[in-house]
PDB file of C-alpha atoms and ligand atoms in Angstrom:
ATOM      1  CA  UNK W   1      -8.775 -21.089  13.381  1.00 85.00           C
ATOM      2  CA  UNK W   2      -6.909 -18.064  14.786  1.00 97.00           C
ATOM      3  CA  UNK W   3      -9.060 -15.022  15.441  1.00 98.00           C
ATOM      4  CA  UNK W   4      -8.450 -12.226  17.940  1.00 98.00           C
ATOM      5  CA  UNK W   5     -11.686 -10.822  19.397  1.00 99.00           C
ATOM      6  CA  UNK W   6     -11.966  -7.961  21.891  1.00 99.00           C
ATOM      7  CA  UNK W   7     -15.038  -6.988  23.883  1.00 98.00           C
ATOM      8  CA  UNK W   8     -14.690  -3.467  25.228  1.00 98.00           C
ATOM      9  CA  UNK W   9     -16.863  -0.736  26.745  1.00 98.00           C
ATOM     10  CA  UNK W  10     -17.556   1.393  29.788  1.00 97.00           C
ATOM     11  CA  UNK W  11     -17.686   0.004  33.336  1.00 96.00           C
ATOM     12  CA  UNK W  12     -20.753  -2.160  33.886  1.00 94.00           C
ATOM     13  CA  UNK W  13     -21.297  -2.781  30.164  1.00 96.00           C
ATOM     14  CA  UNK W  14     -20.941  -6.536  30.704  1.00 96.00           C
ATOM     15  CA  UNK W  15     -17.699  -7.300  28.854  1.00 98.00           C
ATOM     16  CA  UNK W  16     -16.798 -10.000  31.413  1.00 98.00           C
ATOM     17  CA  UNK W  17     -20.193 -11.743  31.359  1.00 97.00           C
ATOM     18  CA  UNK W  18     -20.353 -11.676  27.571  1.00 98.00           C
ATOM     19  CA  UNK W  19     -16.745 -12.843  27.104  1.00 98.00           C
ATOM     20  CA  UNK W  20     -17.513 -15.937  29.220  1.00 98.00           C
ATOM     21  CA  UNK W  21     -20.786 -16.646  27.417  1.00 98.00           C
ATOM     22  CA  UNK W  22     -19.094 -16.245  24.040  1.00 98.00           C
ATOM     23  CA  UNK W  23     -16.328 -18.647  25.034  1.00 98.00           C
ATOM     24  CA  UNK W  24     -18.894 -21.309  26.018  1.00 98.00           C
ATOM     25  CA  UNK W  25     -20.814 -20.816  22.793  1.00 98.00           C
ATOM     26  CA  UNK W  26     -17.744 -21.085  20.544  1.00 98.00           C
ATOM     27  CA  UNK W  27     -16.438 -24.154  22.390  1.00 98.00           C
ATOM     28  CA  UNK W  28     -19.828 -25.808  21.857  1.00 98.00           C
ATOM     29  CA  UNK W  29     -19.426 -25.071  18.181  1.00 97.00           C
ATOM     30  CA  UNK W  30     -16.148 -27.008  18.296  1.00 97.00           C
ATOM     31  CA  UNK W  31     -13.594 -24.172  18.316  1.00 98.00           C
ATOM     32  CA  UNK W  32     -10.485 -23.949  20.523  1.00 98.00           C
ATOM     33  CA  UNK W  33     -10.959 -20.804  22.610  1.00 98.00           C
ATOM     34  CA  UNK W  34      -8.633 -18.911  24.934  1.00 98.00           C
ATOM     35  CA  UNK W  35     -10.319 -16.363  27.215  1.00 98.00           C
ATOM     36  CA  UNK W  36      -8.222 -13.628  28.782  1.00 98.00           C
ATOM     37  CA  UNK W  37      -8.662 -10.132  30.203  1.00 98.00           C
ATOM     38  CA  UNK W  38      -6.974  -6.796  30.917  1.00 98.00           C
ATOM     39  CA  UNK W  39      -5.643  -5.798  33.348  1.00 98.00           C
ATOM     40  CA  UNK W  40      -3.993  -9.213  32.902  1.00 98.00           C
ATOM     41  CA  UNK W  41      -3.052 -11.765  35.578  1.00 97.00           C
ATOM     42  CA  UNK W  42       0.618 -10.651  35.504  1.00 98.00           C
ATOM     43  CA  UNK W  43       2.316  -8.788  38.356  1.00 98.00           C
ATOM     44  CA  UNK W  44       1.799  -5.545  36.433  1.00 98.00           C
ATOM     45  CA  UNK W  45      -1.884  -6.423  36.028  1.00 98.00           C
ATOM     46  CA  UNK W  46      -2.228  -7.062  39.764  1.00 98.00           C
ATOM     47  CA  UNK W  47      -0.551  -3.740  40.538  1.00 98.00           C
ATOM     48  CA  UNK W  48      -2.990  -2.033  38.159  1.00 98.00           C
ATOM     49  CA  UNK W  49      -5.936  -3.633  40.000  1.00 98.00           C
ATOM     50  CA  UNK W  50      -4.581  -2.065  43.206  1.00 98.00           C
ATOM     51  CA  UNK W  51      -4.143   1.300  41.486  1.00 98.00           C
ATOM     52  CA  UNK W  52      -7.805   1.195  40.362  1.00 97.00           C
ATOM     53  CA  UNK W  53      -8.644   1.907  44.008  1.00 96.00           C
ATOM     54  CA  UNK W  54      -6.115   4.736  44.339  1.00 96.00           C
ATOM     55  CA  UNK W  55      -6.954   8.216  43.066  1.00 95.00           C
ATOM     56  CA  UNK W  56      -3.421   9.525  43.794  1.00 97.00           C
ATOM     57  CA  UNK W  57      -1.829   7.617  40.900  1.00 98.00           C
ATOM     58  CA  UNK W  58      -1.064   9.988  37.980  1.00 98.00           C
ATOM     59  CA  UNK W  59      -2.957   9.193  34.776  1.00 97.00           C
ATOM     60  CA  UNK W  60       0.365   9.013  32.913  1.00 98.00           C
ATOM     61  CA  UNK W  61       1.568   6.291  35.297  1.00 98.00           C
ATOM     62  CA  UNK W  62      -1.655   4.360  34.713  1.00 98.00           C
ATOM     63  CA  UNK W  63      -1.232   4.711  30.944  1.00 98.00           C
ATOM     64  CA  UNK W  64       2.369   3.493  30.971  1.00 98.00           C
ATOM     65  CA  UNK W  65       1.575   0.543  33.236  1.00 98.00           C
ATOM     66  CA  UNK W  66      -1.440  -0.509  31.166  1.00 98.00           C
ATOM     67  CA  UNK W  67       0.826  -0.376  28.089  1.00 99.00           C
ATOM     68  CA  UNK W  68       3.506  -2.493  29.815  1.00 98.00           C
ATOM     69  CA  UNK W  69       0.885  -4.983  31.016  1.00 99.00           C
ATOM     70  CA  UNK W  70      -0.514  -5.225  27.481  1.00 99.00           C
ATOM     71  CA  UNK W  71       2.920  -5.677  25.927  1.00 98.00           C
ATOM     72  CA  UNK W  72       3.677  -8.616  28.208  1.00 98.00           C
ATOM     73  CA  UNK W  73       0.164 -10.004  27.771  1.00 98.00           C
ATOM     74  CA  UNK W  74       0.348  -9.855  23.977  1.00 98.00           C
ATOM     75  CA  UNK W  75       3.932 -11.085  23.475  1.00 98.00           C
ATOM     76  CA  UNK W  76       3.835 -13.895  26.054  1.00 98.00           C
ATOM     77  CA  UNK W  77       0.242 -15.086  25.939  1.00 98.00           C
ATOM     78  CA  UNK W  78      -2.072 -13.823  23.188  1.00 98.00           C
ATOM     79  CA  UNK W  79       0.410 -14.215  20.332  1.00 98.00           C
ATOM     80  CA  UNK W  80       1.296 -17.771  21.410  1.00 98.00           C
ATOM     81  CA  UNK W  81      -2.365 -18.785  21.519  1.00 98.00           C
ATOM     82  CA  UNK W  82      -3.028 -17.265  18.089  1.00 98.00           C
ATOM     83  CA  UNK W  83      -0.051 -19.197  16.694  1.00 98.00           C
ATOM     84  CA  UNK W  84      -1.629 -22.376  18.128  1.00 98.00           C
ATOM     85  CA  UNK W  85      -4.795 -21.549  16.173  1.00 98.00           C
ATOM     86  CA  UNK W  86      -6.928 -20.563  19.125  1.00 98.00           C
ATOM     87  CA  UNK W  87      -9.721 -18.032  18.983  1.00 98.00           C
ATOM     88  CA  UNK W  88      -8.570 -15.506  21.600  1.00 99.00           C
ATOM     89  CA  UNK W  89     -11.207 -13.438  23.401  1.00 99.00           C
ATOM     90  CA  UNK W  90      -9.882 -10.527  25.445  1.00 99.00           C
ATOM     91  CA  UNK W  91     -12.171  -8.835  27.955  1.00 98.00           C
ATOM     92  CA  UNK W  92     -10.819  -5.285  27.308  1.00 98.00           C
ATOM     93  CA  UNK W  93      -7.647  -4.359  25.387  1.00 99.00           C
ATOM     94  CA  UNK W  94      -5.985  -1.324  23.763  1.00 98.00           C
ATOM     95  CA  UNK W  95      -9.268   0.520  23.204  1.00 98.00           C
ATOM     96  CA  UNK W  96      -9.745   0.710  27.003  1.00 98.00           C
ATOM     97  CA  UNK W  97      -6.439   2.617  27.284  1.00 98.00           C
ATOM     98  CA  UNK W  98      -7.250   4.892  24.361  1.00 98.00           C
ATOM     99  CA  UNK W  99     -10.590   5.816  25.908  1.00 98.00           C
ATOM    100  CA  UNK W 100     -10.055   5.747  29.693  1.00 98.00           C
ATOM    101  CA  UNK W 101      -6.549   7.246  29.869  1.00 98.00           C
ATOM    102  CA  UNK W 102      -7.263  10.048  27.406  1.00 97.00           C
ATOM    103  CA  UNK W 103     -10.445  10.947  29.311  1.00 98.00           C
ATOM    104  CA  UNK W 104      -8.454  10.761  32.567  1.00 97.00           C
ATOM    105  CA  UNK W 105      -6.083  13.607  31.651  1.00 97.00           C
ATOM    106  CA  UNK W 106      -5.863  16.467  29.119  1.00 97.00           C
ATOM    107  CA  UNK W 107      -2.130  15.736  28.882  1.00 97.00           C
ATOM    108  CA  UNK W 108      -2.841  12.359  27.283  1.00 98.00           C
ATOM    109  CA  UNK W 109      -3.644  12.153  23.580  1.00 98.00           C
ATOM    110  CA  UNK W 110      -4.965   9.184  21.622  1.00 98.00           C
ATOM    111  CA  UNK W 111      -1.787   9.347  19.499  1.00 98.00           C
ATOM    112  CA  UNK W 112       0.472   9.023  22.535  1.00 98.00           C
ATOM    113  CA  UNK W 113      -1.479   6.000  23.781  1.00 98.00           C
ATOM    114  CA  UNK W 114      -1.098   4.437  20.329  1.00 98.00           C
ATOM    115  CA  UNK W 115       2.633   5.225  20.346  1.00 98.00           C
ATOM    116  CA  UNK W 116       3.343   3.550  23.709  1.00 98.00           C
ATOM    117  CA  UNK W 117       1.265   0.539  22.625  1.00 98.00           C
ATOM    118  CA  UNK W 118       2.744   0.265  19.157  1.00 98.00           C
ATOM    119  CA  UNK W 119       4.430  -3.116  19.600  1.00 98.00           C
ATOM    120  CA  UNK W 120       1.249  -5.088  20.294  1.00 98.00           C
ATOM    121  CA  UNK W 121      -0.925  -6.745  17.654  1.00 98.00           C
ATOM    122  CA  UNK W 122      -4.378  -5.372  16.956  1.00 98.00           C
ATOM    123  CA  UNK W 123      -7.590  -7.386  17.252  1.00 98.00           C
ATOM    124  CA  UNK W 124      -9.381  -8.775  14.186  1.00 98.00           C
ATOM    125  CA  UNK W 125     -12.759  -7.805  15.648  1.00 98.00           C
ATOM    126  CA  UNK W 126     -13.588  -5.205  18.282  1.00 98.00           C
ATOM    127  CA  UNK W 127     -17.093  -5.092  19.711  1.00 98.00           C
ATOM    128  CA  UNK W 128     -18.068  -2.156  21.902  1.00 98.00           C
ATOM    129  CA  UNK W 129     -20.808  -2.827  24.433  1.00 98.00           C
ATOM    130  CA  UNK W 130     -22.655   0.412  25.032  1.00 98.00           C
ATOM    131  CA  UNK W 131     -24.472   1.133  28.263  1.00 96.00           C
ATOM    132  CA  UNK W 132     -25.901   4.202  29.976  1.00 96.00           C
ATOM    133  CA  UNK W 133     -23.556   4.804  32.973  1.00 96.00           C
ATOM    134  CA  UNK W 134     -26.548   5.582  35.207  1.00 94.00           C
ATOM    135  CA  UNK W 135     -27.914   2.087  34.600  1.00 92.00           C
ATOM    136  CA  UNK W 136     -24.462   0.488  34.884  1.00 91.00           C
ATOM    137  CA  UNK W 137     -23.609   2.186  38.188  1.00 92.00           C
ATOM    138  CA  UNK W 138     -27.022   1.459  39.699  1.00 88.00           C
ATOM    139  CA  UNK W 139     -26.105  -2.245  39.505  1.00 81.00           C
ATOM    140  CA  UNK W 140     -22.950  -1.704  41.630  1.00 84.00           C
ATOM    141  CA  UNK W 141     -22.325  -1.521  45.358  1.00 83.00           C
ATOM    142  CA  UNK W 142     -21.404   2.138  46.163  1.00 84.00           C
ATOM    143  CA  UNK W 143     -18.755   1.159  48.709  1.00 79.00           C
ATOM    144  CA  UNK W 144     -16.815  -1.033  46.300  1.00 86.00           C
ATOM    145  CA  UNK W 145     -16.578   1.509  43.480  1.00 91.00           C
ATOM    146  CA  UNK W 146     -13.221   1.898  41.701  1.00 93.00           C
ATOM    147  CA  UNK W 147     -11.812   5.283  40.717  1.00 95.00           C
ATOM    148  CA  UNK W 148     -13.328   5.347  37.211  1.00 95.00           C
ATOM    149  CA  UNK W 149     -16.813   4.382  38.376  1.00 93.00           C
ATOM    150  CA  UNK W 150     -18.226   7.869  38.466  1.00 93.00           C
ATOM    151  CA  UNK W 151     -21.201   9.065  36.435  1.00 95.00           C
ATOM    152  CA  UNK W 152     -19.624  12.145  34.848  1.00 96.00           C
ATOM    153  CA  UNK W 153     -16.383  10.365  33.999  1.00 97.00           C
ATOM    154  CA  UNK W 154     -18.238   7.416  32.486  1.00 97.00           C
ATOM    155  CA  UNK W 155     -20.424   9.713  30.358  1.00 98.00           C
ATOM    156  CA  UNK W 156     -17.231  11.026  28.738  1.00 98.00           C
ATOM    157  CA  UNK W 157     -15.911   7.476  28.393  1.00 98.00           C
ATOM    158  CA  UNK W 158     -19.144   6.407  26.708  1.00 98.00           C
ATOM    159  CA  UNK W 159     -19.040   9.309  24.225  1.00 98.00           C
ATOM    160  CA  UNK W 160     -15.439   8.618  23.295  1.00 98.00           C
ATOM    161  CA  UNK W 161     -16.133   4.889  22.756  1.00 98.00           C
ATOM    162  CA  UNK W 162     -18.995   5.811  20.414  1.00 98.00           C
ATOM    163  CA  UNK W 163     -16.907   8.352  18.482  1.00 98.00           C
ATOM    164  CA  UNK W 164     -13.998   5.908  18.194  1.00 98.00           C
ATOM    165  CA  UNK W 165     -16.356   3.133  17.067  1.00 98.00           C
ATOM    166  CA  UNK W 166     -17.525   5.333  14.196  1.00 98.00           C
ATOM    167  CA  UNK W 167     -14.060   6.291  13.008  1.00 97.00           C
ATOM    168  CA  UNK W 168     -12.595   2.797  13.458  1.00 98.00           C
ATOM    169  CA  UNK W 169     -15.668   0.898  12.189  1.00 97.00           C
ATOM    170  CA  UNK W 170     -16.113  -1.143  15.364  1.00 98.00           C
ATOM    171  CA  UNK W 171     -19.332  -2.995  16.065  1.00 98.00           C
ATOM    172  CA  UNK W 172     -21.483  -1.331  18.727  1.00 98.00           C
ATOM    173  CA  UNK W 173     -24.112  -3.302  20.614  1.00 98.00           C
ATOM    174  CA  UNK W 174     -26.445  -1.798  23.174  1.00 98.00           C
ATOM    175  CA  UNK W 175     -25.995  -3.618  26.444  1.00 96.00           C
ATOM    176  CA  UNK W 176     -29.199  -2.218  27.967  1.00 91.00           C
ATOM    177  CA  UNK W 177     -31.132  -5.195  26.532  1.00 92.00           C
ATOM    178  CA  UNK W 178     -31.453  -8.552  28.282  1.00 94.00           C
ATOM    179  CA  UNK W 179     -28.251 -10.604  28.404  1.00 96.00           C
ATOM    180  CA  UNK W 180     -29.429 -13.381  26.044  1.00 98.00           C
ATOM    181  CA  UNK W 181     -30.401 -10.858  23.379  1.00 98.00           C
ATOM    182  CA  UNK W 182     -27.066  -9.006  23.592  1.00 98.00           C
ATOM    183  CA  UNK W 183     -25.139 -12.298  23.509  1.00 98.00           C
ATOM    184  CA  UNK W 184     -27.040 -13.488  20.419  1.00 98.00           C
ATOM    185  CA  UNK W 185     -25.978 -10.341  18.561  1.00 98.00           C
ATOM    186  CA  UNK W 186     -22.331 -10.876  19.554  1.00 98.00           C
ATOM    187  CA  UNK W 187     -22.454 -14.533  18.474  1.00 98.00           C
ATOM    188  CA  UNK W 188     -23.915 -13.608  15.085  1.00 98.00           C
ATOM    189  CA  UNK W 189     -21.059 -11.178  14.366  1.00 98.00           C
ATOM    190  CA  UNK W 190     -18.454 -13.808  15.223  1.00 98.00           C
ATOM    191  CA  UNK W 191     -20.133 -16.697  13.407  1.00 98.00           C
ATOM    192  CA  UNK W 192     -20.515 -14.591  10.254  1.00 97.00           C
ATOM    193  CA  UNK W 193     -16.786 -13.765  10.375  1.00 98.00           C
ATOM    194  CA  UNK W 194     -15.805 -17.404  10.949  1.00 97.00           C
ATOM    195  CA  UNK W 195     -17.967 -18.519   8.002  1.00 96.00           C
ATOM    196  CA  UNK W 196     -16.248 -15.974   5.782  1.00 93.00           C
ATOM    197  CA  UNK W 197     -12.851 -17.309   6.855  1.00 92.00           C
ATOM    198  CA  UNK W 198     -13.547 -20.969   6.075  1.00 81.00           C
TER     199      UNK W 198
HETATM  200  P1  TMP G 201     -13.036  -4.302  34.887  1.00 96.52           P
HETATM  201  O1  TMP G 201     -12.145  -5.476  35.096  1.00 96.52           O
HETATM  202  O2  TMP G 201     -14.194  -4.252  35.806  1.00 96.52           O
HETATM  203  O3  TMP G 201     -13.418  -4.127  33.460  1.00 96.52           O
HETATM  204  O4  TMP G 201     -12.188  -3.019  35.325  1.00 96.52           O
HETATM  205  C1  TMP G 201     -11.068  -2.626  34.705  1.00 96.52           C
HETATM  206  C2  TMP G 201     -10.978  -1.121  34.869  1.00 96.52           C
HETATM  207  O5  TMP G 201      -9.718  -0.686  34.339  1.00 96.52           O
HETATM  208  C3  TMP G 201     -12.068  -0.345  34.122  1.00 96.52           C
HETATM  209  O6  TMP G 201     -12.493   0.752  34.898  1.00 96.52           O
HETATM  210  C4  TMP G 201     -11.331   0.180  32.902  1.00 96.52           C
HETATM  211  C5  TMP G 201      -9.915   0.335  33.386  1.00 96.52           C
HETATM  212  N1  TMP G 201      -8.909   0.214  32.325  1.00 96.52           N
HETATM  213  C6  TMP G 201      -8.209   1.335  31.924  1.00 96.52           C
HETATM  214  O7  TMP G 201      -8.424   2.426  32.439  1.00 96.52           O
HETATM  215  N2  TMP G 201      -7.263   1.208  30.938  1.00 96.52           N
HETATM  216  C7  TMP G 201      -6.971   0.010  30.339  1.00 96.52           C
HETATM  217  O8  TMP G 201      -6.123  -0.053  29.438  1.00 96.52           O
HETATM  218  C8  TMP G 201      -7.712  -1.151  30.776  1.00 96.52           C
HETATM  219  C9  TMP G 201      -7.412  -2.482  30.154  1.00 96.52           C
HETATM  220  C10 TMP G 201      -8.656  -1.007  31.769  1.00 96.52           C
END
């Protein structure tokens, strides 16, 4: 049964942990699941991972590269898996660009991000994991921080995710709770949707 799910949210919100747990849960339930992430594993994705450590890269360059990475990711991977009736879970997707790149620079509007990403398909379900950046950053090693892992920046990111979630009707789950509790809430949303589809 094809379904495109995205888990998104600020740094340290646990999108990676919860994407993996959700995959295991759905496979146990008998579904075919494809787990993927952004930045993707493509050459553009690898370049983006490098640029996450480099503050000299213009925000516009980041935005364009994330859009190119997503285009390739969607056309060559996600779409194929959906056609093969997989449930696709993406750890981050378009919403990350809308939020991070527009917070990164005043020159960048949400509309422009949407424009440069207009050839990719949109998810069926977006779940935003919400976490207080102070708590999220306290879990990280200071020396290994990437360029967006800064308290003030992540406060703005958090606010924009919450505003966007309201206007776009995304699910929002607090990620401050224990992992099992957060995961149960995610699973319930997905199971309810799958029941409605069958
Ligand atoms: P992560 O793999 O730990 O989630 O890190 C990915 C980082 O890249 C995170 O700080 C968010 C950022 N990002 C963007 O700024 N724009 C995007 O479109 C995506 C997919 C990620």
